[in-house]
Coordinates of C-alpha atoms and ligand atoms in Angstrom, one line a residue:
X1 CA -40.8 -109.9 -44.8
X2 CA -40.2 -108.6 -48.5
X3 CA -42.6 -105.3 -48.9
X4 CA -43.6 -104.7 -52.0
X5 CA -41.9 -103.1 -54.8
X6 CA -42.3 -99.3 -55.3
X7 CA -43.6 -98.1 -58.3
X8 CA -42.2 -95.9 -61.1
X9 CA -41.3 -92.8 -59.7
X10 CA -42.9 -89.6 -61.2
X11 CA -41.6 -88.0 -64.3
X12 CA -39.0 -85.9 -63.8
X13 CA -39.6 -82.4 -63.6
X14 CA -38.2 -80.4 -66.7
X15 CA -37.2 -77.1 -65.2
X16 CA -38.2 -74.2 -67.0
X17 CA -35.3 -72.6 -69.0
X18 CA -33.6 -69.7 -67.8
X19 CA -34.4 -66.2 -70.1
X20 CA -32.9 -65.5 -73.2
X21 CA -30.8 -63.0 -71.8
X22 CA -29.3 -65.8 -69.1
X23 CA -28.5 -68.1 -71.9
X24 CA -24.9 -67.0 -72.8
X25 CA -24.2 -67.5 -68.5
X26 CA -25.8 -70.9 -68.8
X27 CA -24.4 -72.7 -71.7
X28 CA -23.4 -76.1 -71.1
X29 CA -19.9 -76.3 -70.1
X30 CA -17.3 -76.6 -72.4
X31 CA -16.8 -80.5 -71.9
X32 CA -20.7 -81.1 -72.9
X33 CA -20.8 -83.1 -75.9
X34 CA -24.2 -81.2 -76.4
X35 CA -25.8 -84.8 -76.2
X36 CA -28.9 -86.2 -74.2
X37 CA -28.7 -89.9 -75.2
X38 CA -25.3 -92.8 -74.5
X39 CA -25.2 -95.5 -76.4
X40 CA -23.0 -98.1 -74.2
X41 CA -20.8 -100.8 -75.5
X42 CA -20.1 -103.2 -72.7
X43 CA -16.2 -103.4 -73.1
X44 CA -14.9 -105.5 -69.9
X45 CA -13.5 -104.9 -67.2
X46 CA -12.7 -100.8 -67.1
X47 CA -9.2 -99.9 -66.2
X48 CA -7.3 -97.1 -66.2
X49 CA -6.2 -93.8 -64.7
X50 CA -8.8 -91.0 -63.4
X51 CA -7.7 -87.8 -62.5
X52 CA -10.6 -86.3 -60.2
X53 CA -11.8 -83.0 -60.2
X54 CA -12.7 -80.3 -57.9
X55 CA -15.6 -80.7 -55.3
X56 CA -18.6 -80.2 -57.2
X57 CA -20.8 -79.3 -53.8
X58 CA -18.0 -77.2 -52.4
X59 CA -17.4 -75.1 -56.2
X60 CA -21.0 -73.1 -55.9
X61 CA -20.7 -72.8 -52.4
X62 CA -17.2 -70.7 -52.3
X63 CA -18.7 -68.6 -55.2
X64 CA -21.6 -67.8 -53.1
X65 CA -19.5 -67.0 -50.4
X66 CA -17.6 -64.3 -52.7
X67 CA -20.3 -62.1 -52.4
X68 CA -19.6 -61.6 -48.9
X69 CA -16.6 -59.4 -49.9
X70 CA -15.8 -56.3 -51.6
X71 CA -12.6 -57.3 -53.5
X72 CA -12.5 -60.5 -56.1
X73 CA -12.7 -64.3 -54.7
X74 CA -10.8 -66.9 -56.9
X75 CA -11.5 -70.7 -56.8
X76 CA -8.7 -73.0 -58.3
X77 CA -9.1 -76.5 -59.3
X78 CA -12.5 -76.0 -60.0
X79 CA -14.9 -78.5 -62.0
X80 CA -16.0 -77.7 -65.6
X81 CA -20.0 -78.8 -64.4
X82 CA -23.3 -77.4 -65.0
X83 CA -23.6 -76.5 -61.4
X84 CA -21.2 -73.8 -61.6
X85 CA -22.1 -72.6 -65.0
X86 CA -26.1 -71.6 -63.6
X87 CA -24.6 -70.3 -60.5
X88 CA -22.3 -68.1 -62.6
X89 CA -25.5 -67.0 -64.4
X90 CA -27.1 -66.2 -61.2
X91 CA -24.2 -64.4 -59.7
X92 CA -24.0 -62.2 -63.1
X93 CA -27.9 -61.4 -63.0
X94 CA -27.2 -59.8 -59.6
X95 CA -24.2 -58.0 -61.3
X96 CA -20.9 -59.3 -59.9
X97 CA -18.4 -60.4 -62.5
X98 CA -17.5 -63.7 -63.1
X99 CA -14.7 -65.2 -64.9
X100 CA -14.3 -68.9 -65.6
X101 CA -10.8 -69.5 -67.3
X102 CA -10.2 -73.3 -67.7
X103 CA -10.2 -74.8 -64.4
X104 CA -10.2 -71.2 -62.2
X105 CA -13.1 -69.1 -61.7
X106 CA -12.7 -65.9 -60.1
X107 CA -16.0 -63.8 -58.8
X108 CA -15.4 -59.8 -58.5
X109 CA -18.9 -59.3 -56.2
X110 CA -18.0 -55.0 -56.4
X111 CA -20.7 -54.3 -58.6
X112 CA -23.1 -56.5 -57.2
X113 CA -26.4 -54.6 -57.0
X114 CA -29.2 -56.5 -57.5
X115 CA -31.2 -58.7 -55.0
X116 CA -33.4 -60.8 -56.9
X117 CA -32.5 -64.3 -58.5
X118 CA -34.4 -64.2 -61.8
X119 CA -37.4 -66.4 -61.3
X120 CA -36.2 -68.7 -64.6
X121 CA -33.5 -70.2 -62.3
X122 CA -36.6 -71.9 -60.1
X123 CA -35.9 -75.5 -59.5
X124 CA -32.5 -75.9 -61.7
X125 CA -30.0 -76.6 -58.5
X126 CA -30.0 -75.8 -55.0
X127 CA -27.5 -72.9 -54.4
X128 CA -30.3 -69.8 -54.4
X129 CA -31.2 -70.0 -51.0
X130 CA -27.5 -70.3 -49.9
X131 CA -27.4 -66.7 -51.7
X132 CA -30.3 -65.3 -48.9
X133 CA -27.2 -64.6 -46.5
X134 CA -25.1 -62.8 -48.5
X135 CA -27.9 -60.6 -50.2
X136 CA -29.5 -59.6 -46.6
X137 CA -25.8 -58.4 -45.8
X138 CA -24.7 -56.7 -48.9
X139 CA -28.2 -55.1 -49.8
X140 CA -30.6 -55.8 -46.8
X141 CA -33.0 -57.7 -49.0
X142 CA -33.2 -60.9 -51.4
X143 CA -35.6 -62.8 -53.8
X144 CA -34.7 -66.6 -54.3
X145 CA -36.8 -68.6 -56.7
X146 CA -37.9 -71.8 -54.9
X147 CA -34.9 -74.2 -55.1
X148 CA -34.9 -77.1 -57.0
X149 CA -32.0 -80.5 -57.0
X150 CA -32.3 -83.8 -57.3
X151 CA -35.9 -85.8 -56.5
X152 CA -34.3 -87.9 -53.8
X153 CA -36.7 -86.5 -51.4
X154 CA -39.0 -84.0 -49.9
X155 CA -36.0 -81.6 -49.7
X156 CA -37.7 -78.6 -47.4
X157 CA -36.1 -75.0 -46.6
X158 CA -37.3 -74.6 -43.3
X159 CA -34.3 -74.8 -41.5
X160 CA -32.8 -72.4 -43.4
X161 CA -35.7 -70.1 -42.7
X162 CA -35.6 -70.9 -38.9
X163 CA -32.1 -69.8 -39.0
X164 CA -32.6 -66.7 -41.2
X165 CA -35.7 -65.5 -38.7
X166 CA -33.0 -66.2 -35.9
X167 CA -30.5 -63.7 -37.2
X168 CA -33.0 -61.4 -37.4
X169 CA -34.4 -61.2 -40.7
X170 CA -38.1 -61.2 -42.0
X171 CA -38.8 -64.0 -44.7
X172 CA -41.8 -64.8 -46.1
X173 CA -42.3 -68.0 -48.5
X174 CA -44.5 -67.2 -51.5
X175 CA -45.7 -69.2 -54.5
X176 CA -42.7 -68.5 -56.6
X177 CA -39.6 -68.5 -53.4
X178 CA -38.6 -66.7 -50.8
X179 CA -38.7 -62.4 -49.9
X180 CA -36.4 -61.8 -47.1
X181 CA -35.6 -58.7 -45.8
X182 CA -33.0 -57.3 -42.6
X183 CA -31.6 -54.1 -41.7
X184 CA -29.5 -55.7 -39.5
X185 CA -28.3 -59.6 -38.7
X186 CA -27.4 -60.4 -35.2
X187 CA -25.7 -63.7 -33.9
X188 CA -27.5 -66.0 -32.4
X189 CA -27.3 -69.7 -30.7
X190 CA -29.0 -72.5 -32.3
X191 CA -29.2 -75.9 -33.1
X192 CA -30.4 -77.8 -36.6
X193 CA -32.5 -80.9 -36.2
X194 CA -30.6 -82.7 -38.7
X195 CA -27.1 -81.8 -39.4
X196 CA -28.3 -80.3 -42.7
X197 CA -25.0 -79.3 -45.0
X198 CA -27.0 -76.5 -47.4
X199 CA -28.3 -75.1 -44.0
X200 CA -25.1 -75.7 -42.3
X201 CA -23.7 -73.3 -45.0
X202 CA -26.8 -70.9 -44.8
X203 CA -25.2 -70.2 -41.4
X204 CA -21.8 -70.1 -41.7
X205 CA -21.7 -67.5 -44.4
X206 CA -24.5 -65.2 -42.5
X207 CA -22.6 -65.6 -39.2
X208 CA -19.6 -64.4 -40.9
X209 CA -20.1 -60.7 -41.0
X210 CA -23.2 -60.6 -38.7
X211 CA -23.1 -58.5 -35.3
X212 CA -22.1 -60.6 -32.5
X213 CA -21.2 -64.3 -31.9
X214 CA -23.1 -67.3 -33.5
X215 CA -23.2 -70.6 -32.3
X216 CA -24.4 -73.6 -34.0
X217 CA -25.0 -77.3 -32.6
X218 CA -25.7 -80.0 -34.7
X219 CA -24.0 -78.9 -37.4
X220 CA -23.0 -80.7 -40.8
X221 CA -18.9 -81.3 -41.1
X222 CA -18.6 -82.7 -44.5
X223 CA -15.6 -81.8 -46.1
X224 CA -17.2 -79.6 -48.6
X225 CA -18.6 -77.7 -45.3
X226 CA -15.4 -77.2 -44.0
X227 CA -13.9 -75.9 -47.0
X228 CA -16.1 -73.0 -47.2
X229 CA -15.4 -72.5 -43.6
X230 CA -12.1 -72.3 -44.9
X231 CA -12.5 -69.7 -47.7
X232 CA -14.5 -68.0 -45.1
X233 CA -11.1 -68.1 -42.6
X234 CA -9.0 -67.0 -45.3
X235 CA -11.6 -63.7 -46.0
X236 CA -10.8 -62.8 -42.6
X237 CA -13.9 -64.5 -40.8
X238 CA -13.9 -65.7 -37.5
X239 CA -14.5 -69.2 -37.4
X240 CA -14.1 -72.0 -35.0
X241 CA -14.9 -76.0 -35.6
X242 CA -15.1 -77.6 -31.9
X243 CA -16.0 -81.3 -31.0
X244 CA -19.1 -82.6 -31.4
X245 CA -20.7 -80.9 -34.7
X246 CA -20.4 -77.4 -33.3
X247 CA -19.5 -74.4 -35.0
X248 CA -18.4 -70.9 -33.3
X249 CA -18.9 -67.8 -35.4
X250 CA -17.6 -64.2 -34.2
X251 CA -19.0 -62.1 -36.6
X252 CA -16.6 -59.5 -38.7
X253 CA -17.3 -56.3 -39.8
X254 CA -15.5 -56.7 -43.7
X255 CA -14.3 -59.9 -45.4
X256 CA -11.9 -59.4 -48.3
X257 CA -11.7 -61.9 -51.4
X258 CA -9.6 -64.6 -51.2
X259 CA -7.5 -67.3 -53.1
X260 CA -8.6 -71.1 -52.6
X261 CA -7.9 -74.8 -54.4
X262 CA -10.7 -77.3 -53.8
X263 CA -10.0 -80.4 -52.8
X264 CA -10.8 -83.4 -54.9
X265 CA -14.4 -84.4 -55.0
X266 CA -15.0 -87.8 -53.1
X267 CA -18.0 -88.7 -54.7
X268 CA -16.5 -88.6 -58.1
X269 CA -13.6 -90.6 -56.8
X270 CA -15.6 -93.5 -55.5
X271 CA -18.0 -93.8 -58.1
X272 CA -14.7 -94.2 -60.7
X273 CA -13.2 -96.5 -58.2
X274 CA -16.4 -98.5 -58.5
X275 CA -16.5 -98.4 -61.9
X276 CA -13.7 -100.5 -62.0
X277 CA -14.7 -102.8 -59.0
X278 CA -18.1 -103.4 -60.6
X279 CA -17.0 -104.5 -64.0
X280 CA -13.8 -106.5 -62.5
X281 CA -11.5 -104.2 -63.4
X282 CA -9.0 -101.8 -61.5
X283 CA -9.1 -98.2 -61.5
X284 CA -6.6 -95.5 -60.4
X285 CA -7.7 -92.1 -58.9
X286 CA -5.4 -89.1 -58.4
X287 CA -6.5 -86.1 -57.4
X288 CA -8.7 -87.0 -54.0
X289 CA -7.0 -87.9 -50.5
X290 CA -7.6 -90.8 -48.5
X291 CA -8.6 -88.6 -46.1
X292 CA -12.0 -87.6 -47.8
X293 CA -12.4 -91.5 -48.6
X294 CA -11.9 -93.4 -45.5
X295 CA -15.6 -94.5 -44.9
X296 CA -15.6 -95.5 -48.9
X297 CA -12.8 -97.2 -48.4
X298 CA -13.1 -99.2 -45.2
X299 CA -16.7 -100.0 -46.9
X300 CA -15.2 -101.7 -50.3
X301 CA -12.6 -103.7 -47.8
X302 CA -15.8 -104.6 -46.1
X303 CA -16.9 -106.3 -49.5
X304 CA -13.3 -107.6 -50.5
X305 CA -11.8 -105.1 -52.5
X306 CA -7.7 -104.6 -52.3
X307 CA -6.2 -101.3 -52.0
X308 CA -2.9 -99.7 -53.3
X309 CA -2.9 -96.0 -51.3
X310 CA -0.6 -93.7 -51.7
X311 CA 0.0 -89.9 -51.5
X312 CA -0.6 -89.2 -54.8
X313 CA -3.2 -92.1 -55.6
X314 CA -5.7 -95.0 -54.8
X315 CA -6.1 -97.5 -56.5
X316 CA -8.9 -100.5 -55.8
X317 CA -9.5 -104.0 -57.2
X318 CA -11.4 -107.3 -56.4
X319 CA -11.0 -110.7 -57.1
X320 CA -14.6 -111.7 -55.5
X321 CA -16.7 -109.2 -54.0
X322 CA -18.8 -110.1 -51.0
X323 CA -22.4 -108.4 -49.9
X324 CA -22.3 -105.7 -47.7
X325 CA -24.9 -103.8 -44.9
X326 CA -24.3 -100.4 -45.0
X327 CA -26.2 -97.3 -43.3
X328 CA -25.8 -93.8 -44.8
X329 CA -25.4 -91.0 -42.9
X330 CA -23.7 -87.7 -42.4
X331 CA -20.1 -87.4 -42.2
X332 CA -18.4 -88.8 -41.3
X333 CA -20.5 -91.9 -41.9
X334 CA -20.5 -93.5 -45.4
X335 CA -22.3 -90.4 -47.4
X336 CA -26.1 -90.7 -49.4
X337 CA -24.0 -89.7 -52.6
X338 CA -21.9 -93.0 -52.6
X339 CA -25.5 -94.9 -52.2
X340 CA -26.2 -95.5 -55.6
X341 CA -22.6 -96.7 -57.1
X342 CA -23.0 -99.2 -53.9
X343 CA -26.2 -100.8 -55.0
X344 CA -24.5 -101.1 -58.5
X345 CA -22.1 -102.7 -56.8
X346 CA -24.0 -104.9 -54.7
X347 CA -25.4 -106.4 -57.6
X348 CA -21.6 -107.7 -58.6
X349 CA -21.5 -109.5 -55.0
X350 CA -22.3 -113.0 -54.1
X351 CA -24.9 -112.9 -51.7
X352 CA -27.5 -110.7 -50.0
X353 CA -26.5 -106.8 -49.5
X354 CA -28.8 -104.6 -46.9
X355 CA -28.5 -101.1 -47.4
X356 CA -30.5 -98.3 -45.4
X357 CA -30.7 -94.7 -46.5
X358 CA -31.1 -92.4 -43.7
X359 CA -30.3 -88.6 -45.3
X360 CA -32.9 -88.7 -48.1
X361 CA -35.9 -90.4 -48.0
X362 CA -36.4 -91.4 -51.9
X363 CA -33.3 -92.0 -53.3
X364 CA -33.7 -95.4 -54.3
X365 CA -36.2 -94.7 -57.2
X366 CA -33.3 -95.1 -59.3
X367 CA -33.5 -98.7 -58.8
X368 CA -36.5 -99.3 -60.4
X369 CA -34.4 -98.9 -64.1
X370 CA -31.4 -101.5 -62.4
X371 CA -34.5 -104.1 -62.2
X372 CA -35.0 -103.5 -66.4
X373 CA -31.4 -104.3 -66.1
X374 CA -32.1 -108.1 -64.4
X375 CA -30.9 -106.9 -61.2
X376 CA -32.5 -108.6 -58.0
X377 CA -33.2 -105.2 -55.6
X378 CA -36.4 -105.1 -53.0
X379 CA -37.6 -102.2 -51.3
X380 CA -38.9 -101.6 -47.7
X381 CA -40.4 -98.9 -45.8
X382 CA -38.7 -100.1 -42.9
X383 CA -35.1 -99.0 -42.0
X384 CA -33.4 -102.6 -42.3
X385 CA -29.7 -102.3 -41.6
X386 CA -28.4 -99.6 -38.4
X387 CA -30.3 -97.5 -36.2
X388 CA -33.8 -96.8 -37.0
X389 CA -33.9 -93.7 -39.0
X390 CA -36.3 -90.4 -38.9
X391 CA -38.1 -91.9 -41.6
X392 CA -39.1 -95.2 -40.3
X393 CA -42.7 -94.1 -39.9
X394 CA -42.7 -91.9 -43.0
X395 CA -43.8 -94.8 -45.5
X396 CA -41.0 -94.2 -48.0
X397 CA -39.1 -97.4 -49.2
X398 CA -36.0 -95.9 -47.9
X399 CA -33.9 -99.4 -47.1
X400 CA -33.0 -102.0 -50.5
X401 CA -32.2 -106.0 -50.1
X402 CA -29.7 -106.4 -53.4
X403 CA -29.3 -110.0 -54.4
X404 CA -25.9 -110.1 -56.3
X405 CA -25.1 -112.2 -58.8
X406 CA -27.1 -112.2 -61.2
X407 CA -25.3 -111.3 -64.9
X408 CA -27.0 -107.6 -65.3
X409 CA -28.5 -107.1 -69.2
X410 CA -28.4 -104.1 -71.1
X411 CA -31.4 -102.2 -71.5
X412 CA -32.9 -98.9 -72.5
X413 CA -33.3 -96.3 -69.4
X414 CA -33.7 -92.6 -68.6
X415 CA -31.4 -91.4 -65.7
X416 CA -33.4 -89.9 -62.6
X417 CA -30.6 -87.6 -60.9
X418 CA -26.9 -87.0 -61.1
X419 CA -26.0 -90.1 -58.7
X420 CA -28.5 -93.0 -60.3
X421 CA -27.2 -91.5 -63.9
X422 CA -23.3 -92.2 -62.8
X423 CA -25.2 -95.5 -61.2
X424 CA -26.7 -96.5 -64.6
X425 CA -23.7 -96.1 -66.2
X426 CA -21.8 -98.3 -64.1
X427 CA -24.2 -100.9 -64.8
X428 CA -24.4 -100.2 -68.5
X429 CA -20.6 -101.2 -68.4
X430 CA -21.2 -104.3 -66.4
X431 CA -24.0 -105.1 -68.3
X432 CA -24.6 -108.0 -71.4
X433 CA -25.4 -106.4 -74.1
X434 CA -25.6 -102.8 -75.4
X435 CA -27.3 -99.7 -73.0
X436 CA -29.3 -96.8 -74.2
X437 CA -29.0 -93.6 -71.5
X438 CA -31.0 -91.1 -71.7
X439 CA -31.0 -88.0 -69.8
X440 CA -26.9 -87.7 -69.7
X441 CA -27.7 -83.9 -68.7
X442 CA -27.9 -84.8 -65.2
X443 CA -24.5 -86.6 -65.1
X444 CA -22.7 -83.4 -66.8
X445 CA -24.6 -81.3 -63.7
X446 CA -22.5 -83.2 -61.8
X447 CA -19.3 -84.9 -63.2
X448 CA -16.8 -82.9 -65.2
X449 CA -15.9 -84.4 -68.6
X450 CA -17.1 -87.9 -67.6
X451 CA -17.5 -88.7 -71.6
X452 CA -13.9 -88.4 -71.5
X453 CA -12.4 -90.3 -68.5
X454 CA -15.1 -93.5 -68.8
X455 CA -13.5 -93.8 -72.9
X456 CA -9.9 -93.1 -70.8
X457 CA -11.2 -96.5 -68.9
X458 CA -11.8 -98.0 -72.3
X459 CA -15.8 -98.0 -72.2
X460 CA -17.7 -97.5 -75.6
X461 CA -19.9 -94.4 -75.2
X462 CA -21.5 -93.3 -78.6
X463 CA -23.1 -89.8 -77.7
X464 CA -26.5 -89.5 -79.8
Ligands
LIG1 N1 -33.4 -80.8 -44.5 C1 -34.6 -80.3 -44.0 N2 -34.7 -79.0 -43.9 C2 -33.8 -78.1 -44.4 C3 -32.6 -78.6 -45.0 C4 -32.4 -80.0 -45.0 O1 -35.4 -81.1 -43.5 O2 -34.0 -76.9 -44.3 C5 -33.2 -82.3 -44.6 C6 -33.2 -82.8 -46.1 O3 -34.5 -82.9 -46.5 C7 -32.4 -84.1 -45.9 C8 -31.4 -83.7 -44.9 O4 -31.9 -82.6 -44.1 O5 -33.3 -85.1 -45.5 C9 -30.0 -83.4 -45.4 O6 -30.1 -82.4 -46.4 P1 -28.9 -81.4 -46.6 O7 -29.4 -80.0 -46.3 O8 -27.7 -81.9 -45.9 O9 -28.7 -81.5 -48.2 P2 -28.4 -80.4 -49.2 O10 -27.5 -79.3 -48.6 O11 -29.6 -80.0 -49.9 C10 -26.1 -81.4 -50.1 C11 -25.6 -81.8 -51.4 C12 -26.2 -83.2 -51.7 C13 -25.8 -84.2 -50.7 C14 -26.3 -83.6 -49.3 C15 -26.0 -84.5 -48.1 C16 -25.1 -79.8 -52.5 C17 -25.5 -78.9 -53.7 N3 -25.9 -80.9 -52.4 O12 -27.5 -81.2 -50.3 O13 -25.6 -83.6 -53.0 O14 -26.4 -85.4 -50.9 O15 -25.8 -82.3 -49.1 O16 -24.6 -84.6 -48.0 O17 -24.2 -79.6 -51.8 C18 -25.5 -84.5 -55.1 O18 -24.4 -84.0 -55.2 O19 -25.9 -85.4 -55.9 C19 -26.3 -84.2 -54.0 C20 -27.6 -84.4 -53.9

């Protein structure tokens, strides 16, 4: 029952710079090389020590949530990424201060006035409508350009907007994003579809100082959920986590800033771990708990890999890997972010690997450069590994048959998204013969100084 192969994905959107006056707020983090294009070396097997960073989908949100207060919000351990340098541009349009000093950034929200996200920061990442919240309360109305992230799928707003309209507030969706307005936010009880972590957020930070108590079912617990929840606690919000994906908000009148470390980012972590799995290696990772890893981890035991885990590290290797069947889904399931390393990994395994994505419908386009790379994927429309998904009737090949194996080759491929460009790069490595990778902006989005640590594991990137 192969289906046929899906075609080459659309070209990716180039989003429109921000103005000139945003330009100083959104120059490429420090650890940029200022390059679009790796040329990759195959070296062997990568080994080595990583030291992971901060969360890169927890960093925005806790400067979002800074707004909420009147006094300044610091976030240590935080990733040098261009996620956090276009949310510090946005947060300085509206004028709060913002400070980023090495790994710390600190947001002073007092001198916050505006309401309006500039309409150049349409589609560059998906943190404006996590802002809506935060504006309705500090100045009772907001302007978010539409948002924009990864193509991985349709990617819709309306839950946030459900849940906006439920608190009270008018919004209205226009050609360029979204007007909202409230003169007041009131509590409410609801529950989200799909337990959606940007809407999840969306809640939790309008909850916080809204009048009244706010219930949510079906909510998203990934850890990067529940550490704004816990910059949110330490503000002085009211905050509960009970059983069974519900969150219980009593709604404060003030939040003050806070203090906060993020934990280590899990995606990073796995997709280094990989790295060194993939090309037969053995890598090291410090800086990310177990904890945040135990569905990666019980996943690569699945396939054969040996663990050494300790407080301080984990490390993984593999003397044969074997084909797995593996089902993404919201925490704490094995997440859609580790999807793409998988596949990559797949390809090392002897055997047949199944593997059914059921949080975004279109994030295996990516796979389409891996087959210019010799390896054996298929995709189906049909949901081929686990329960059947909300997107079994929705015609997207959402599920991939991997046939491992096969020696990859090198080849000459633009990356899609921040995942499927860490994704190529692992394959690159594993790879005969040399790689050309274009696109590398959408990896520094997303992966602090990752130049840096893959030539720590001993791979031959030449920048271009
Ligand atoms: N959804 C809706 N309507 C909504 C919101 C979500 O239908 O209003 C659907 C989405 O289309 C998707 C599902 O719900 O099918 C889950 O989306 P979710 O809201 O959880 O995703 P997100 O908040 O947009 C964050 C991360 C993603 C990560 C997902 C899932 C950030 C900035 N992004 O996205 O990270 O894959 O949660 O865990 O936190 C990445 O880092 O590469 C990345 C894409």
């Amino acid at each position: 029952m192969m289906g046929p192969v899906i075609g080459p994905g659309p070209e990716p959107v180039v989003p429109e710079g921000p103005g000139p006056d945003l330009l100083a707020a959104n120059a490429p983090p420090a650890s940029s090389p200022g390059h679009v294009t790796w040329g990759i070396e195959p070296t062997g097997p990568l080994r080595g020590d990583v030291r992971i960073s901060g969360s890169k989908n927890a960093v925005t949100k806790l400067m979002v949530a800074s707004l909420l207060a009147d006094t300044p919000s610091v976030v240590t351990n935080a990733p040098r990424l261009g996620d956090v340098d276009i949310t510090a541009g946005m947060l300085r349009s509206l004028g709060a201060g913002v400070e980023i000093d090495g790994d710390t950034v600190t947001v002073d929200p007092l001198s916050t006035t505006g309401s309006r996200i500039p309409i150049s920061y349409t589609g560059l990442n998906r943190v404006p409508i996590l802002m809506v919240g935060a504006l309705l309360h500090r100045i009772g109305e907001a302007f978010v350009p539409l948002v924009g992230g990864d193509r991985i799928g349709a990617r819709p707003v309306d839950f946030h907007v459900q849940a906006l309209r439920q608190f009270g507030a008018e919004v209205e969706l226009t050609d360029e994003g979204l007007e909202a307005k409230a003169s007041r936010l009131r509590g409410a009880h609801f529950a989200l579809p799909f337990p959606s972590v940007g809407a999840t957020e969306t809640v939790l930070m309008t909850a916080a100082v809204a009048e009244g108590r706010t219930i949510l079912d079906n909510a998203a617990v990934e850890p990067e959920v529940v550490e704004l929840a816990l910059l949110l606690q330490r503000m002085g919000a009211r905050i509960e986590l009970q059983p069974d994906r519900r969150f219980v908000i009593e709604g404060v009148a003030h939040l003050e800033g806070a203090t906060q470390r993020l934990g280590g980012d899990r995606i990073e972590a796995f997709s280094y771990l990989v790295a060194g799995l993939a090309t037969g290696g053995k890598v090291r990772i410090f800086g990310c708990g177990q904890d945040r890893l135990v569905t990666a981890i019980s996943t690569l035991q699945r396939m054969g890999a040996r663990f050494e885990i300790t407080d301080d590290h984990i490390t993984a290797e593999a003397d044969q890997l074997r084909p797995a069947a593996v089902q993404t889904s919201p925490h704490p399931g094995f997440m859609t972010d580790w999807q793409p390393p998988l596949v990559v990994l797949c390809t090392r395994a002897a055997g047949m690997s199944v593997i059914h994505e059921t949080v975004f419908e279109d994030r295996l386009g990516y796979v389409d450069a891996l087959r210019s790379m010799d390896a054996e994927v298929e995709l189906f429309e049909q949901c081929l590994v686990g329960e059947a998904c909300r997107f079994q009737e929705s015609g997207s090949y959402h599920s991939a048959l991997v046939r491992g194996g096969r020696d990859l080759r090198g080849a000459e491929v633009e990356m899609p998204d921040i995942r499927g460009a860490f994704a190529y790069v692992i394959a690159a490595a594993a790879a005969e013969g040399r790689s050309i990778l274009h696109g590398v902006h959408h990896l520094e989005r997303g992966y602090d100084q990752a130049l840096a640590k893959f030539s720590d594991l001993g791979l031959r990137i030449t920048p271009t």
